[in-house]
Short mmCIF file of C-alpha atoms and ligand atoms in Angstrom, two decimals:
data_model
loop_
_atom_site.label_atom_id
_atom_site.label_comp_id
_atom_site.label_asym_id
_atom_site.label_seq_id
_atom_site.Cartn_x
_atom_site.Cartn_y
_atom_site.Cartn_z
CA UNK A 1 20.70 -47.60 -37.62
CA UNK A 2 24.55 -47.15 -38.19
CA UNK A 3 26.64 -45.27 -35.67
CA UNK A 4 27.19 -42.60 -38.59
CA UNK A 5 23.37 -42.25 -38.68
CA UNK A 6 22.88 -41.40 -35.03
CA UNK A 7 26.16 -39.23 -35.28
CA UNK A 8 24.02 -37.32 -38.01
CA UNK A 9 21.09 -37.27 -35.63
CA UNK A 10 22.22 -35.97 -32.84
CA UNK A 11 24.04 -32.98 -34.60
CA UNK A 12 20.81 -32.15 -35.96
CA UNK A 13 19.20 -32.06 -32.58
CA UNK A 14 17.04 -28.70 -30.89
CA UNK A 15 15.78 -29.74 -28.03
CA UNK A 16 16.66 -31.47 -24.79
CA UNK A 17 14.29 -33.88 -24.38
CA UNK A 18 15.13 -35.03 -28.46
CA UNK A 19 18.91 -35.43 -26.98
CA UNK A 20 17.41 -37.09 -24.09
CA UNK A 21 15.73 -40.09 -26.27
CA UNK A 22 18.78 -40.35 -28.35
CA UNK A 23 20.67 -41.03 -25.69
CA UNK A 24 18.60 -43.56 -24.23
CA UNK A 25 18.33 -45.13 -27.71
CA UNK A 26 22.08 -45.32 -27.79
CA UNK A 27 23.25 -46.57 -24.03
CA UNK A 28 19.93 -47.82 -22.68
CA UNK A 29 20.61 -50.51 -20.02
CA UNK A 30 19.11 -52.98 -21.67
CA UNK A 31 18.21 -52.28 -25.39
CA UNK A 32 20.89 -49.63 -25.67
CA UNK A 33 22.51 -50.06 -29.36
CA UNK A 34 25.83 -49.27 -27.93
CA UNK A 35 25.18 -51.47 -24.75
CA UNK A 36 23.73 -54.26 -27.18
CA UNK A 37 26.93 -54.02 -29.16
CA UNK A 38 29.14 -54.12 -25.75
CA UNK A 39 27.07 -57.23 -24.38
CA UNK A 40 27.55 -59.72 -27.66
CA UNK A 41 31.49 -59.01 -27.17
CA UNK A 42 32.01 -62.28 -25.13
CA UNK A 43 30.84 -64.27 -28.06
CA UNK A 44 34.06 -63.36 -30.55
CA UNK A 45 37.72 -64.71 -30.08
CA UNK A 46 40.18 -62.83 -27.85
CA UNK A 47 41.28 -61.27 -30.84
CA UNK A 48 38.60 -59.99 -32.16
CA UNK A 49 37.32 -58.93 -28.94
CA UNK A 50 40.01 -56.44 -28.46
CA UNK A 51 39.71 -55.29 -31.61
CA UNK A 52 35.79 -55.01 -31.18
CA UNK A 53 35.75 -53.72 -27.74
CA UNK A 54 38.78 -50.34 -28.88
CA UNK A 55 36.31 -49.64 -31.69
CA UNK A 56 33.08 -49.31 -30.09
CA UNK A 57 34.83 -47.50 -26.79
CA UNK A 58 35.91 -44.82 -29.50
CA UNK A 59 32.28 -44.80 -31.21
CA UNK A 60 30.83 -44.52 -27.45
CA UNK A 61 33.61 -41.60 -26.76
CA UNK A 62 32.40 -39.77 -30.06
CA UNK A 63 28.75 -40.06 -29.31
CA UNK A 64 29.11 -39.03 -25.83
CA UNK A 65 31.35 -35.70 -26.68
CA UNK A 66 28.92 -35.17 -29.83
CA UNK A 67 26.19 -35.31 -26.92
CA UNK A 68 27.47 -32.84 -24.57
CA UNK A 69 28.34 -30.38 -26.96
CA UNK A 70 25.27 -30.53 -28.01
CA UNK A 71 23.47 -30.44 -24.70
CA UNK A 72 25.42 -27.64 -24.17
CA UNK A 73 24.68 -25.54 -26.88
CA UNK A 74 20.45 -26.09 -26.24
CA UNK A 75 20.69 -25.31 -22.30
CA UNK A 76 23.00 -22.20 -23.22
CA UNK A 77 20.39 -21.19 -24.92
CA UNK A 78 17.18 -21.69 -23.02
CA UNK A 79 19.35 -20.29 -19.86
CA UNK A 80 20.68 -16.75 -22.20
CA UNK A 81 24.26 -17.61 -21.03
CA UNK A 82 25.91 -15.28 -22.43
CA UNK A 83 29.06 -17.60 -23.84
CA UNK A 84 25.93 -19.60 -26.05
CA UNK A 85 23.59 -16.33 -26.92
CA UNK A 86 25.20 -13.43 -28.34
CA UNK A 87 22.86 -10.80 -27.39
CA UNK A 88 22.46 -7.25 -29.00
CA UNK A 89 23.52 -4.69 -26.74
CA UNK A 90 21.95 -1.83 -28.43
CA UNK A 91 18.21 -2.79 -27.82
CA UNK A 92 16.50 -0.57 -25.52
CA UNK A 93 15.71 -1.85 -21.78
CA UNK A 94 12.59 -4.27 -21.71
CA UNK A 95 9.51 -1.61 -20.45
CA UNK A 96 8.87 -2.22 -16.72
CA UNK A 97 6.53 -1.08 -14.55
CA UNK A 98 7.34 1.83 -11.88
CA UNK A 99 5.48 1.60 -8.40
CA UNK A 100 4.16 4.84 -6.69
CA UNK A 101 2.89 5.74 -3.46
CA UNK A 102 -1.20 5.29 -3.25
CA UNK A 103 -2.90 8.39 -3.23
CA UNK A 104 -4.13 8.53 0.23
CA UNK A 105 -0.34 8.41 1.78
CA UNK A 106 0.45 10.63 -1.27
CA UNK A 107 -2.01 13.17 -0.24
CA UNK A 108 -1.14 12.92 3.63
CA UNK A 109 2.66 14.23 2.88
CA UNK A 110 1.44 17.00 0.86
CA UNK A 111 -0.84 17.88 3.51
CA UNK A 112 2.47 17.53 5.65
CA UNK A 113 4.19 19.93 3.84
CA UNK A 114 1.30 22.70 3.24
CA UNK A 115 0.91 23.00 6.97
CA UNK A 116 4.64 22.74 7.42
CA UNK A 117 5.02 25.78 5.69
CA UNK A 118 2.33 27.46 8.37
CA UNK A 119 4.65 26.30 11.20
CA UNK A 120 2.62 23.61 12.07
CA UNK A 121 4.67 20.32 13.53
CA UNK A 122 3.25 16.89 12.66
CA UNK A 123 2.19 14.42 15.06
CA UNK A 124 0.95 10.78 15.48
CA UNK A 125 -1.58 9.20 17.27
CA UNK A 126 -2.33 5.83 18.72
CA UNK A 127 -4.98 4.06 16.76
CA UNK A 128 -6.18 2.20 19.92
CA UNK A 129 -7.69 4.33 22.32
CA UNK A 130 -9.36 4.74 25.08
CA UNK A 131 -13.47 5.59 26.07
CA UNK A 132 -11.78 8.46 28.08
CA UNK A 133 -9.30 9.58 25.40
CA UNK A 134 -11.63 9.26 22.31
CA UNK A 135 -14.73 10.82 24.35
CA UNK A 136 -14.57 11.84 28.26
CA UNK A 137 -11.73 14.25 27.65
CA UNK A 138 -12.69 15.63 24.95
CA UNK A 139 -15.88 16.79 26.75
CA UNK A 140 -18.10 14.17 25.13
CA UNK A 141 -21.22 14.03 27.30
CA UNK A 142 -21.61 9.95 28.86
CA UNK A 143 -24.68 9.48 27.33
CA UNK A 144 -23.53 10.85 23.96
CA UNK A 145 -24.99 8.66 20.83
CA UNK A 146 -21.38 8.31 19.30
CA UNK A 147 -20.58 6.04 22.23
CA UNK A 148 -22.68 3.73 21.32
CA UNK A 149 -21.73 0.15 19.49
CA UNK A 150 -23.66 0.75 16.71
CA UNK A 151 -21.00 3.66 15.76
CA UNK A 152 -17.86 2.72 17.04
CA UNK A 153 -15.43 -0.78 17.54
CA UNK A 154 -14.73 -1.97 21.32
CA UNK A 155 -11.39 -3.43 21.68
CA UNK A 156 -11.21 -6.75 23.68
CA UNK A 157 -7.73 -6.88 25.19
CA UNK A 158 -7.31 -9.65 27.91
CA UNK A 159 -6.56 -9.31 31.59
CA UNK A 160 -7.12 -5.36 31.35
CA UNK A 161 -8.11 -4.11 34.89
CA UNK A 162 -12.06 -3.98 36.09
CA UNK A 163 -12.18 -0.17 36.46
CA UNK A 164 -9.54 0.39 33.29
CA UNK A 165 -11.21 2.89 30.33
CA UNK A 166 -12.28 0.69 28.02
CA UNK A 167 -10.07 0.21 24.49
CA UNK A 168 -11.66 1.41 21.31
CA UNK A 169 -10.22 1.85 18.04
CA UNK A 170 -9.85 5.61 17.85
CA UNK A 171 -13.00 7.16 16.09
CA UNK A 172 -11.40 10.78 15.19
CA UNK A 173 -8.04 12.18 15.59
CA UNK A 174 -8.98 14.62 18.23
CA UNK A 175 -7.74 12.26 20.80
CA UNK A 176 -3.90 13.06 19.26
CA UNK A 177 -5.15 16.98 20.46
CA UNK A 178 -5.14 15.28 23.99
CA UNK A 179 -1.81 13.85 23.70
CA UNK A 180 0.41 16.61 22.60
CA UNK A 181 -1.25 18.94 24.87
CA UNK A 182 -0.19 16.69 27.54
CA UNK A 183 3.32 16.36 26.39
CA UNK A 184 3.89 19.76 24.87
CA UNK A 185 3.70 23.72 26.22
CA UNK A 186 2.18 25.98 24.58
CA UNK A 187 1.97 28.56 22.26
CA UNK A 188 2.55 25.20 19.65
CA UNK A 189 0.42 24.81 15.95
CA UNK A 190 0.36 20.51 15.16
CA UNK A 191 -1.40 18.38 12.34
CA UNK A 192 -1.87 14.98 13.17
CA UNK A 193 -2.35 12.82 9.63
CA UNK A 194 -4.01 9.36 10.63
CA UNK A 195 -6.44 6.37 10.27
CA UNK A 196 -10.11 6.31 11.88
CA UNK A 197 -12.71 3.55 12.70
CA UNK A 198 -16.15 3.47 12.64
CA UNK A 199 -19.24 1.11 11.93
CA UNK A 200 -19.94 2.73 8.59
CA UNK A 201 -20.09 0.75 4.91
CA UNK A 202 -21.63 2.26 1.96
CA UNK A 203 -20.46 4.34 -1.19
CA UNK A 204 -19.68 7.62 0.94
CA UNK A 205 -18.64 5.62 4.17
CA UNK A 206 -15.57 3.10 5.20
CA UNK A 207 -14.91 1.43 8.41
CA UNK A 208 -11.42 2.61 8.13
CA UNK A 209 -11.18 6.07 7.14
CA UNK A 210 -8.28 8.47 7.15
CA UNK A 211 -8.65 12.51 8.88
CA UNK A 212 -5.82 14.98 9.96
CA UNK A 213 -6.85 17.24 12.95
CA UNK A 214 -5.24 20.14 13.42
CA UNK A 215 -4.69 22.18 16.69
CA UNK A 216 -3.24 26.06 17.34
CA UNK A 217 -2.63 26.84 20.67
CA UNK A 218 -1.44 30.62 21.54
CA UNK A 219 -2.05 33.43 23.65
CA UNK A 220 -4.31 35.50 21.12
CA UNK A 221 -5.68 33.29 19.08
CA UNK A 222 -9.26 34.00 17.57
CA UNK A 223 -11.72 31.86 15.18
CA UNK A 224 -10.20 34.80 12.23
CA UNK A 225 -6.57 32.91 12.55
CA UNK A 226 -8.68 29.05 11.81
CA UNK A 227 -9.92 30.53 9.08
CA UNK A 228 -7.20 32.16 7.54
CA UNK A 229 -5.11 28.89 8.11
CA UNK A 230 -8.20 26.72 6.97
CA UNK A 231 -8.84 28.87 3.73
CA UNK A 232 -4.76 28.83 3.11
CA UNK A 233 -4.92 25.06 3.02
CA UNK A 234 -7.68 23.81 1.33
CA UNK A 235 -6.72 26.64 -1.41
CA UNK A 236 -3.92 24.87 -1.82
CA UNK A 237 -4.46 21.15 -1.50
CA UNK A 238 -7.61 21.69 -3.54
CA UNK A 239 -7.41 24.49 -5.86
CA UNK A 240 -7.57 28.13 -5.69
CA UNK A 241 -10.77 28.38 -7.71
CA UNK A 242 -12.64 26.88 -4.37
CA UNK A 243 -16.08 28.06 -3.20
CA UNK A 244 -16.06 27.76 0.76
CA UNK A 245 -18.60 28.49 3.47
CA UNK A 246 -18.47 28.36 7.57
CA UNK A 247 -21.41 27.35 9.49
CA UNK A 248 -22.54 26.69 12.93
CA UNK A 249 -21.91 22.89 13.93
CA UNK A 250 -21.82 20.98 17.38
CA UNK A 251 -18.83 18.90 18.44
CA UNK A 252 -18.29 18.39 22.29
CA UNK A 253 -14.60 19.17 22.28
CA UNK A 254 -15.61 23.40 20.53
CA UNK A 255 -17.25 25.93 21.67
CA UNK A 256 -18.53 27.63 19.27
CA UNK A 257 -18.37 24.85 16.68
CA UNK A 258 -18.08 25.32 13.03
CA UNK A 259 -18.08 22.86 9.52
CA UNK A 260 -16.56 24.14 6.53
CA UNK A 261 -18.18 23.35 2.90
CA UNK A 262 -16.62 23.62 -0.40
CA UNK A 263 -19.50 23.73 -3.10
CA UNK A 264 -18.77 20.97 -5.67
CA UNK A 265 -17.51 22.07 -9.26
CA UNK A 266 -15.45 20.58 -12.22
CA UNK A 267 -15.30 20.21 -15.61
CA UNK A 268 -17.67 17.32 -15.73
CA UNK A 269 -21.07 18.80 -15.07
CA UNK A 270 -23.39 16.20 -13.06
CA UNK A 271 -26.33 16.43 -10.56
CA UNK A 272 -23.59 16.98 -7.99
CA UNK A 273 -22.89 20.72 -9.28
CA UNK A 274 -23.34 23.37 -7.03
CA UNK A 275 -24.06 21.11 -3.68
CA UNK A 276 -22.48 21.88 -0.94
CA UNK A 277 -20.48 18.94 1.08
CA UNK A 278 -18.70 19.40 4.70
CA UNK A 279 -15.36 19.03 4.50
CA UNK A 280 -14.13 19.95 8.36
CA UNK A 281 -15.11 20.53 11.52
CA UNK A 282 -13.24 22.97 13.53
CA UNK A 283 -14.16 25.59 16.10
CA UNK A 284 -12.41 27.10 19.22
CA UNK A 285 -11.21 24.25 21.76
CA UNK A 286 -13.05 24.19 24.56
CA UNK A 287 -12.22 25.39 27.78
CA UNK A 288 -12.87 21.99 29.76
CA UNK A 289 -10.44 20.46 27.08
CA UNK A 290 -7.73 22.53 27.77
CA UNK A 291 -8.49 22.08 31.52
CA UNK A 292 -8.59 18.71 30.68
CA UNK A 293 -4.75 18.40 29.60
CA UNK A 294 -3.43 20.84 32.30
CA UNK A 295 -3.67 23.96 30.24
CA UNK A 296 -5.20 26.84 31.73
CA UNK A 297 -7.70 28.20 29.64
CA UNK A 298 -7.78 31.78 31.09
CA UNK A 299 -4.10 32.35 29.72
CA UNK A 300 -4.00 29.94 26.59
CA UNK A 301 -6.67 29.70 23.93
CA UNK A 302 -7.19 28.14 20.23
CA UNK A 303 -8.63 26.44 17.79
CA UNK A 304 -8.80 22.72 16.12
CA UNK A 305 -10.38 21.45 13.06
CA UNK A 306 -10.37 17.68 11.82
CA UNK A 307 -10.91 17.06 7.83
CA UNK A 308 -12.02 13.88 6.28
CA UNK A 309 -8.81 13.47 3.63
CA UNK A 310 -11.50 10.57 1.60
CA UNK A 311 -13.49 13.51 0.91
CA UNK A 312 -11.17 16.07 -0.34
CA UNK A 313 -9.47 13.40 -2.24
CA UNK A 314 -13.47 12.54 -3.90
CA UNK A 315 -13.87 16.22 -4.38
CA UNK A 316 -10.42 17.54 -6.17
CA UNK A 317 -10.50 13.91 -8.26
CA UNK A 318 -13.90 13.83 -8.72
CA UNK A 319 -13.90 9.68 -7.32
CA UNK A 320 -17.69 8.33 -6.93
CA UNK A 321 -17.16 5.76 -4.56
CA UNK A 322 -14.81 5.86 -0.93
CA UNK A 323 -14.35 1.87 -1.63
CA UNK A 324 -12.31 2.52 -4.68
CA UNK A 325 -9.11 3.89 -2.43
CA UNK A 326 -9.16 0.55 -0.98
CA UNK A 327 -9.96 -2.06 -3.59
CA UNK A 328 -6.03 -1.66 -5.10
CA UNK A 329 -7.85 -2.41 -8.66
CA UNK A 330 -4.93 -0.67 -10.81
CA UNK A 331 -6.70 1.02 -13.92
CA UNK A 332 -7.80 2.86 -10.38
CA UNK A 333 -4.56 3.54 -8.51
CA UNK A 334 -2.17 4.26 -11.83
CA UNK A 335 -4.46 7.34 -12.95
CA UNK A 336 -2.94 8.91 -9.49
N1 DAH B 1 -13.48 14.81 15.32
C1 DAH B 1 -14.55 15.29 14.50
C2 DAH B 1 -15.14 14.15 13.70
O1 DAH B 1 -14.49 13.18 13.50
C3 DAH B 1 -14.07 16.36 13.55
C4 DAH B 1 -13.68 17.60 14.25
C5 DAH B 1 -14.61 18.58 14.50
C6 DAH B 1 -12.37 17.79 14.66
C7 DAH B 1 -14.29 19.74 15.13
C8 DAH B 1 -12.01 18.97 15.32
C9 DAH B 1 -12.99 19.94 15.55
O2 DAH B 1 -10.78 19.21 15.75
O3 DAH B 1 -12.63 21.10 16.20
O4 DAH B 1 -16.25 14.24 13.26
#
């Protein structure tokens, strides 16, 4: 092949790795035509040899500009530099997806600023605990069932003292009630948004669960004001159109002890409609709790209430299954 042909060649070249053989054809080390070419020069005559030897060094210049150019005009290309690929500015932006908070933290600041709005100040727990913060203090009996393994996760944390509370992960929020009485005086109103733990897996339970207590501490406080703010919130974090109910209900840490329902209800009619499902548990906090954080319950009295956030979330999106929040499938997590 002439010099002219592979001059033809290579300026009809599209890819790299086409350049790349070309090349190789042309100044391979051993069967290179150029090199070839360069090699038989010691056979001619001085003469000739010079004369040889300034022709081909011009044919090797030509090739090798011809080549650069033209492995500069494929990279520019492939790489959208913007000297080799004039580029129209007046398409529109390529689509791209938007992230968004997941529902559950979504959920939490709303319920943040609903109870804001009541004068309530937010607070955070510690999600290790111990036996005597997540039961003793809160007036949880020592042979209560909720103790037990079966229901809740034992924390092994090395070279913790023999007669030390033992460390669980904390099973409610009411141990957060515990802490801010102990840090705050009252008259004070606090929601404490959080994660749980418990040994519970199915389509209604998770091991890791979210709640938000609540807690309203005064001087004249009565089980009218929990439900006034209890009504006022779940009004507005689940809709007006809500059918509620109170009944009686035992927790160790209220005396008396109430659970709130909402009755079930949508657009989509299923076997669901109608049923009632607790929601909360709330009540009047006990005098031994108060006594228990240094608040004397003769002067200072009040209520708390703790709501599974999972199930309001089920209720007001109408979800089936608690294991969907925490799959992160997204034709799941974009409808929210
Ligand atoms: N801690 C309870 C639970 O996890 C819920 C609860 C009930 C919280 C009554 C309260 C309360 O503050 O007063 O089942």
């Amino acid at each position: 092949m002439s010099f002219d042909e592979y001059k033809k060649r290579i300026k009809a070249l599209k890819r790299l790795d086409e350049l790349e053989t070309i090349e190789h054809e042309l100044f391979g080390r051993k069967n290179g035509a150029l090199t070839l070419c360069f090699n038989n020069l010691h056979r001619l005559s001085p003469d000739k040899k010079r004369q040889e030897a300034s022709t081909l060094n011009r044919v090797k210049h030509d090739l090798t500009t011809l080549l650069e150019e033209q492995r500069e005009r494929i990279q520019g290309k492939s790489d959208g530099s913007l000297s080799a690929t004039p580029f129209d500015v007046t398409l529109s932006a390529p689509a791209h997806d938007c992230g968004h908070l997941h529902l559950i933290p979504s959920f939490m600041t709303q319920v943040e600023e609903v109870f804001g709005r009541m004068g309530f100040d937010t607070a955070y727990g510690n999600e290790i605990e111990t036996e005597e913060m997540n039961f003793d203090l809160l007036n949880f009996p020592p042979d209560h069932p909720a103790r037990d393994a079966q229901d809740i996760f034992y924390v092994k944390i090395p070279n913790l003292k023999k007669d030390a509370s033992k460390p669980v992960l904390r099973a409610h929020t009411s141990p957060v009630q515990l802490h801010y009485m102990q840090t705050h005086k009252p008259p004070f109103r606090m929601i404490c948004p959080g994660r749980v733990y418990r040994r519970d897996a199915d389509a209604t339970h998770s091991p890791v669960f979210h709640q938000f207590e609540g807690l309203m501490i005064g001087e004249n406080i009565s089980l009218a004001d929990m439900k006034g703010v209890m009504i006022a919130a779940v009004k507005e974090l689940l809709s007006p159109e809500i059918t509620f109910r109170f009944r009686t209900g035992y927790f160790p840490f209220v005396e008396p002890g109430l659970e709130m329902d909402i009755q079930w209800q949508g657009d989509v009619k299923d076997s669901r409609e109608g049923t009632w499902l607790e929601i909360a548990g709330c009540g009047m906090v006990h005098p031994n709790v108060l006594k228990n954080a240094k608040i004397d319950p003769k002067k200072w009295q009040g209520f708390a209430f703790g709501f599974g956030v999972e199930r309001l979330l089920m209720i007001r999106h109408r979800i089936p299954d608690i294991r969907l929040f925490y799959e992160g499938d997204l034709r799941f997590l974009k409808q929210f």
